[in-house]
XYZ file of C-alpha atoms in Angstrom:
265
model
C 46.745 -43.332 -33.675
C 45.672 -44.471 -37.066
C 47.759 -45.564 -40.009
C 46.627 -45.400 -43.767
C 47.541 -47.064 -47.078
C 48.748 -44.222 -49.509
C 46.292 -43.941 -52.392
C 46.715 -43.077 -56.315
C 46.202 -39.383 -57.558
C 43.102 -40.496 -60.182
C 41.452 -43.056 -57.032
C 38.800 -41.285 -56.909
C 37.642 -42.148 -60.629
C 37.968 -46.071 -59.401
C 35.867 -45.633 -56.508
C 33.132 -44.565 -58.634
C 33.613 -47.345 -61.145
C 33.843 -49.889 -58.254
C 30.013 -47.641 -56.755
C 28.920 -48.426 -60.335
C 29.711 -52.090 -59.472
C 28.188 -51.794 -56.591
C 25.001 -50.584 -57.491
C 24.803 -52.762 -60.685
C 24.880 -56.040 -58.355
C 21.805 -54.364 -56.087
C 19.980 -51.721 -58.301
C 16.519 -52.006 -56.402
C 18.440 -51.986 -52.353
C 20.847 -49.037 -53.984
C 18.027 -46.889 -55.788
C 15.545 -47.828 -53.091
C 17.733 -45.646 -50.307
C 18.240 -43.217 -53.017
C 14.519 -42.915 -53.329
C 13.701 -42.980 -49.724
C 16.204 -39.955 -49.527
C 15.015 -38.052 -52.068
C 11.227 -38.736 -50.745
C 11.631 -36.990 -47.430
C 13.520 -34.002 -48.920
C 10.784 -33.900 -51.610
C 8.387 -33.748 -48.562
C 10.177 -30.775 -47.193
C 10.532 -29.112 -50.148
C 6.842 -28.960 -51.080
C 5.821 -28.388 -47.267
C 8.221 -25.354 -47.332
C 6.613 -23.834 -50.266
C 3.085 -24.425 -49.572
C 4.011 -22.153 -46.298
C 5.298 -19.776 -48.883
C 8.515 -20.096 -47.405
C 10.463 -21.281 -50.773
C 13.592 -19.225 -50.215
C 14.209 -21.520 -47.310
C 14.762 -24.403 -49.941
C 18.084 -24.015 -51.419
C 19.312 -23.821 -47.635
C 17.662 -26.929 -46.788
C 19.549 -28.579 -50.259
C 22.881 -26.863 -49.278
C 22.568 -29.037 -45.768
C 22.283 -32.253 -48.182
C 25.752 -32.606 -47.926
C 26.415 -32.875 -43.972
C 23.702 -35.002 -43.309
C 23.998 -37.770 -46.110
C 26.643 -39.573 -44.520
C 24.892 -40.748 -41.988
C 22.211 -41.760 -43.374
C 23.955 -43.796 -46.392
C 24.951 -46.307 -43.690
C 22.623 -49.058 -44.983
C 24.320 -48.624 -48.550
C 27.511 -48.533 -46.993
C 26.668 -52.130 -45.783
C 25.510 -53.796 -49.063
C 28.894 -53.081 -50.729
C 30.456 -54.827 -47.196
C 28.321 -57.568 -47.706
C 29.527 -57.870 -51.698
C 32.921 -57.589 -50.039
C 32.435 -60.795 -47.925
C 30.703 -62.826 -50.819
C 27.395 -62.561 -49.370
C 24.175 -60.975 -51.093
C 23.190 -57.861 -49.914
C 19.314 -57.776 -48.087
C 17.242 -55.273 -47.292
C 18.097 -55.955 -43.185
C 21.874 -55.796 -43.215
C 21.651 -52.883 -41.454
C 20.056 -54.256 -38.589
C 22.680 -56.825 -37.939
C 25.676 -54.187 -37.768
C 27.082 -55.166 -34.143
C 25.459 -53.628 -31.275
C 28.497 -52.072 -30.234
C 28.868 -50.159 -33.261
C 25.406 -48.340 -33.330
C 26.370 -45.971 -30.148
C 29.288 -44.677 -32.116
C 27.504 -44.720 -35.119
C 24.477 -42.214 -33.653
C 27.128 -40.229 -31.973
C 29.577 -38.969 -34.679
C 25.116 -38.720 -36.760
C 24.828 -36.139 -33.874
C 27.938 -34.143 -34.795
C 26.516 -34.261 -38.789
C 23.039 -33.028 -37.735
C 24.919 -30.113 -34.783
C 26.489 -29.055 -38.599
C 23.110 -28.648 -40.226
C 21.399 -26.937 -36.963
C 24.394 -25.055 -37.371
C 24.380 -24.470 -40.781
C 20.444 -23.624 -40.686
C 21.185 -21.031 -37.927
C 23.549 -19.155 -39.825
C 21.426 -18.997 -42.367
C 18.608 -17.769 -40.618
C 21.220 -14.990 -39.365
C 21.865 -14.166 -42.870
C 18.402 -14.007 -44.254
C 17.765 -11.274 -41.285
C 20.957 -9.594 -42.024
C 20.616 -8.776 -45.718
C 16.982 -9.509 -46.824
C 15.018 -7.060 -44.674
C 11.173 -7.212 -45.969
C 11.698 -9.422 -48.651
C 9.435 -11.679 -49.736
C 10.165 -15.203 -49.293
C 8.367 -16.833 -51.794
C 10.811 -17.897 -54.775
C 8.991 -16.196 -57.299
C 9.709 -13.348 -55.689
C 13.169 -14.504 -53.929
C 15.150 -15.319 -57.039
C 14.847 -11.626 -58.572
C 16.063 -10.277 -55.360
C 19.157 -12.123 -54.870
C 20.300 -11.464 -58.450
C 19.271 -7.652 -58.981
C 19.697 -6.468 -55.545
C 23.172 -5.658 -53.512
C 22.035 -6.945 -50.370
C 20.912 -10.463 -52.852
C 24.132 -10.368 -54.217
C 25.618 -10.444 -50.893
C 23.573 -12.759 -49.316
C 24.024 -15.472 -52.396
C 27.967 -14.386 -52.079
C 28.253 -15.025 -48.272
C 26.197 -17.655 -47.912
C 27.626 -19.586 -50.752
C 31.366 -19.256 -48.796
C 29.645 -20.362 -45.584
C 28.329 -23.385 -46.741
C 31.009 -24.278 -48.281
C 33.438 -23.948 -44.721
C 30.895 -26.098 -43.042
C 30.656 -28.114 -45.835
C 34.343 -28.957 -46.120
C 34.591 -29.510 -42.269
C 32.129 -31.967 -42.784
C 33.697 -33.536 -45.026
C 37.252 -34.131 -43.229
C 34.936 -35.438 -40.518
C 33.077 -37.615 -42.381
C 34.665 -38.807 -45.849
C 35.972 -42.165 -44.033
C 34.500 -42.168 -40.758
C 31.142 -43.177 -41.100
C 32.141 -46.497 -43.395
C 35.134 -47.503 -40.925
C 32.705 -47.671 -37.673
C 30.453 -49.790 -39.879
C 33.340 -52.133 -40.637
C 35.388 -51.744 -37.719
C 34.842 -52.100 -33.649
C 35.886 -48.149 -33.447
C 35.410 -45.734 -31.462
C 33.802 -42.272 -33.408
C 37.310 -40.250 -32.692
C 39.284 -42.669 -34.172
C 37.403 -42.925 -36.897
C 37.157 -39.104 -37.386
C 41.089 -39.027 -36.794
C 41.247 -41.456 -39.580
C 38.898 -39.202 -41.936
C 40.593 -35.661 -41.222
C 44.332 -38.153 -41.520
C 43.497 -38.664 -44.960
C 42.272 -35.354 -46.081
C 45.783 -33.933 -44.510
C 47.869 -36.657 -45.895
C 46.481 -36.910 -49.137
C 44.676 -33.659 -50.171
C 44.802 -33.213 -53.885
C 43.437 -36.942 -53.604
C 40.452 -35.716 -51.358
C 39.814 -32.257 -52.439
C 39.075 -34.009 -56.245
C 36.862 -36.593 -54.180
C 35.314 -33.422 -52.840
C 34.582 -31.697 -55.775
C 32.948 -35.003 -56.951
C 30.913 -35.282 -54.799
C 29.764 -31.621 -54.527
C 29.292 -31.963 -58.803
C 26.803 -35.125 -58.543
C 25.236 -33.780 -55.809
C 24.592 -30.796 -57.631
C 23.874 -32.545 -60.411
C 21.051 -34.735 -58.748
C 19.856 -31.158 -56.900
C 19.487 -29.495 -60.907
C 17.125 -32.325 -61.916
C 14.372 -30.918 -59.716
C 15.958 -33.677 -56.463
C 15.067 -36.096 -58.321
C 18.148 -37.150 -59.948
C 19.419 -37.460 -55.612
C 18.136 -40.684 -56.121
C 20.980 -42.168 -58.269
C 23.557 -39.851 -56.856
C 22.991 -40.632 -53.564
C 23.615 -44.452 -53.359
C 26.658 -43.531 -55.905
C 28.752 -41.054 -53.694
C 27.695 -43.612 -50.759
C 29.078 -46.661 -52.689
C 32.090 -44.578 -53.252
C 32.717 -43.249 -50.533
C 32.713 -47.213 -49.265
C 35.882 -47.993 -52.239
C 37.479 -44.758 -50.764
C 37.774 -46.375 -47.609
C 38.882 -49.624 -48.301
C 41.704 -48.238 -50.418
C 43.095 -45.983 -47.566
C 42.435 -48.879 -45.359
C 42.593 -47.506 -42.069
C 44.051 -49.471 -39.020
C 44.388 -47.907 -35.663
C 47.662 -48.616 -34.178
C 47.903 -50.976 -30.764
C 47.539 -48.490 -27.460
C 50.482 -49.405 -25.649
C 48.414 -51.664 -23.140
C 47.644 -53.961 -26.260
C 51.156 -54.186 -27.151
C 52.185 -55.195 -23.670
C 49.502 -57.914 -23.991
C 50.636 -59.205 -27.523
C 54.443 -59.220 -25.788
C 53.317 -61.201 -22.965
C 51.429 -63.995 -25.007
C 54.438 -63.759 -27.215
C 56.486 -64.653 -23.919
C 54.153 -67.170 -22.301
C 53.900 -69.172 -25.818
């Protein structure tokens, strides 16, 4: 269904030179998504705690990671315009083809199902193990580290997150750049994504732990540091997919086609 170029073992190290290239050539479009990002989950955060609900907020930075693909598709487009030899504006996102946006908002449904999904567990969790305790963080942070039932919660919940999360990623760690580039439909382009993980995945589970480290990274500097990390793994995450290059093979319709051309020529 899809075919891909075979990739070096230390690729992932060049894709986030060539994001550093990337974001060097555009530092205010890059940043400017970055900060946008980091903005609404800033929002979140502080409306969370003012409702005293600040344990919720390390749940709400674990889902960073299944919803960031999809919305790094404007980044994803200023390092396609770079490739063409064009410069990069603020409304190349707008003039993606039309026929791409439906498969685009399709496979961002699946992303955000994984969040819902991943906030519903958690919610289970939280009910399962904390009992009375008191959500504020203050309060929170003692109770997860002194307690059993914290222990377990922080233990469980961490190997959740991380299952969705590494779904998410086979799903997602080409897909979203290859329907920006390509006229594909979202399974191929998921096919392609889960392809490469599967083919390659000492390649892709270092890409993985990459990107979990600078997302963690930007998450430790208060969110703020989301802002530079962001646009990276998104510029990245654009070199990772031109290097595996994916092409979906001809359906057997298209090939009878090509023959016939070939034949009437």
């Amino acid at each position: 269904m899809v075919t891909l170029e075979k990739v070096r073992r230390d690729a992932p190290w060049a894709w986030i030179k060539g994001a550093i290239d990337d974001m060097a050539a555009a530092p205010f479009l890059s940043i400017g998504y970055g900060v946008v990002f980091t903005a609404i989950g800033l929002a979140i955060t502080v409306g969370l705690w003012s409702l005293g609900q600040g344990a919720v907020v390390p749940v709400m930075m674990g889902g960073f990671a299944l919803v960031a693909p999809a919305s790094a598709i404007g980044i994803y487009r200023i390092s396609q315009m770079r490739d063409q030899g064009k410069t990069p504006g603020l409304w190349d996102f707008w003039s993606i083809p039309k026929g791409r946006f439906t498969q685009l908002a399709l496979l961002s449904v699946l992303m955000l199902v994984f969040f819902l999904t991943w906030a519903r567990l958690a919610q289970m969790m939280f009910a399962l193990f904390t009992h009375e305790a008191d959500f504020r963080l203050d309060s929170f942070l003692p109770f997860l580290f002194t307690d059993v039932q914290g222990v377990m919660l922080m233990v469980i919940g961490t190997l959740v997150g991380a299952a969705l999360a590494l779904v998410a990623f086979m799903i997602s760690a080409l897909s979203f750049p290859m329907m920006v580039d390509q006229d594909v439909d979202a399974v191929t382009a998921v096919v392609a994504s889960i392809k490469a993980v599967k083919d390659q995945p000492d390649v892709m589970l270092v890409w993985a732990w990459l990107i979990a480290f600078a997302t963690g990274a930007g998450l430790a500097l208060f969110g703020i540091g989301i802002a530079i990390t962001f646009p990276l793994i998104a510029h990245a995450s654009w070199r990772a997919y031109k290097d595996f290059n994916p092409r979906p093979k001809p359906s057997a319709k298209e090939v009878e086609a090509r023959l016939a051309e070939n034949k009437n020529a």
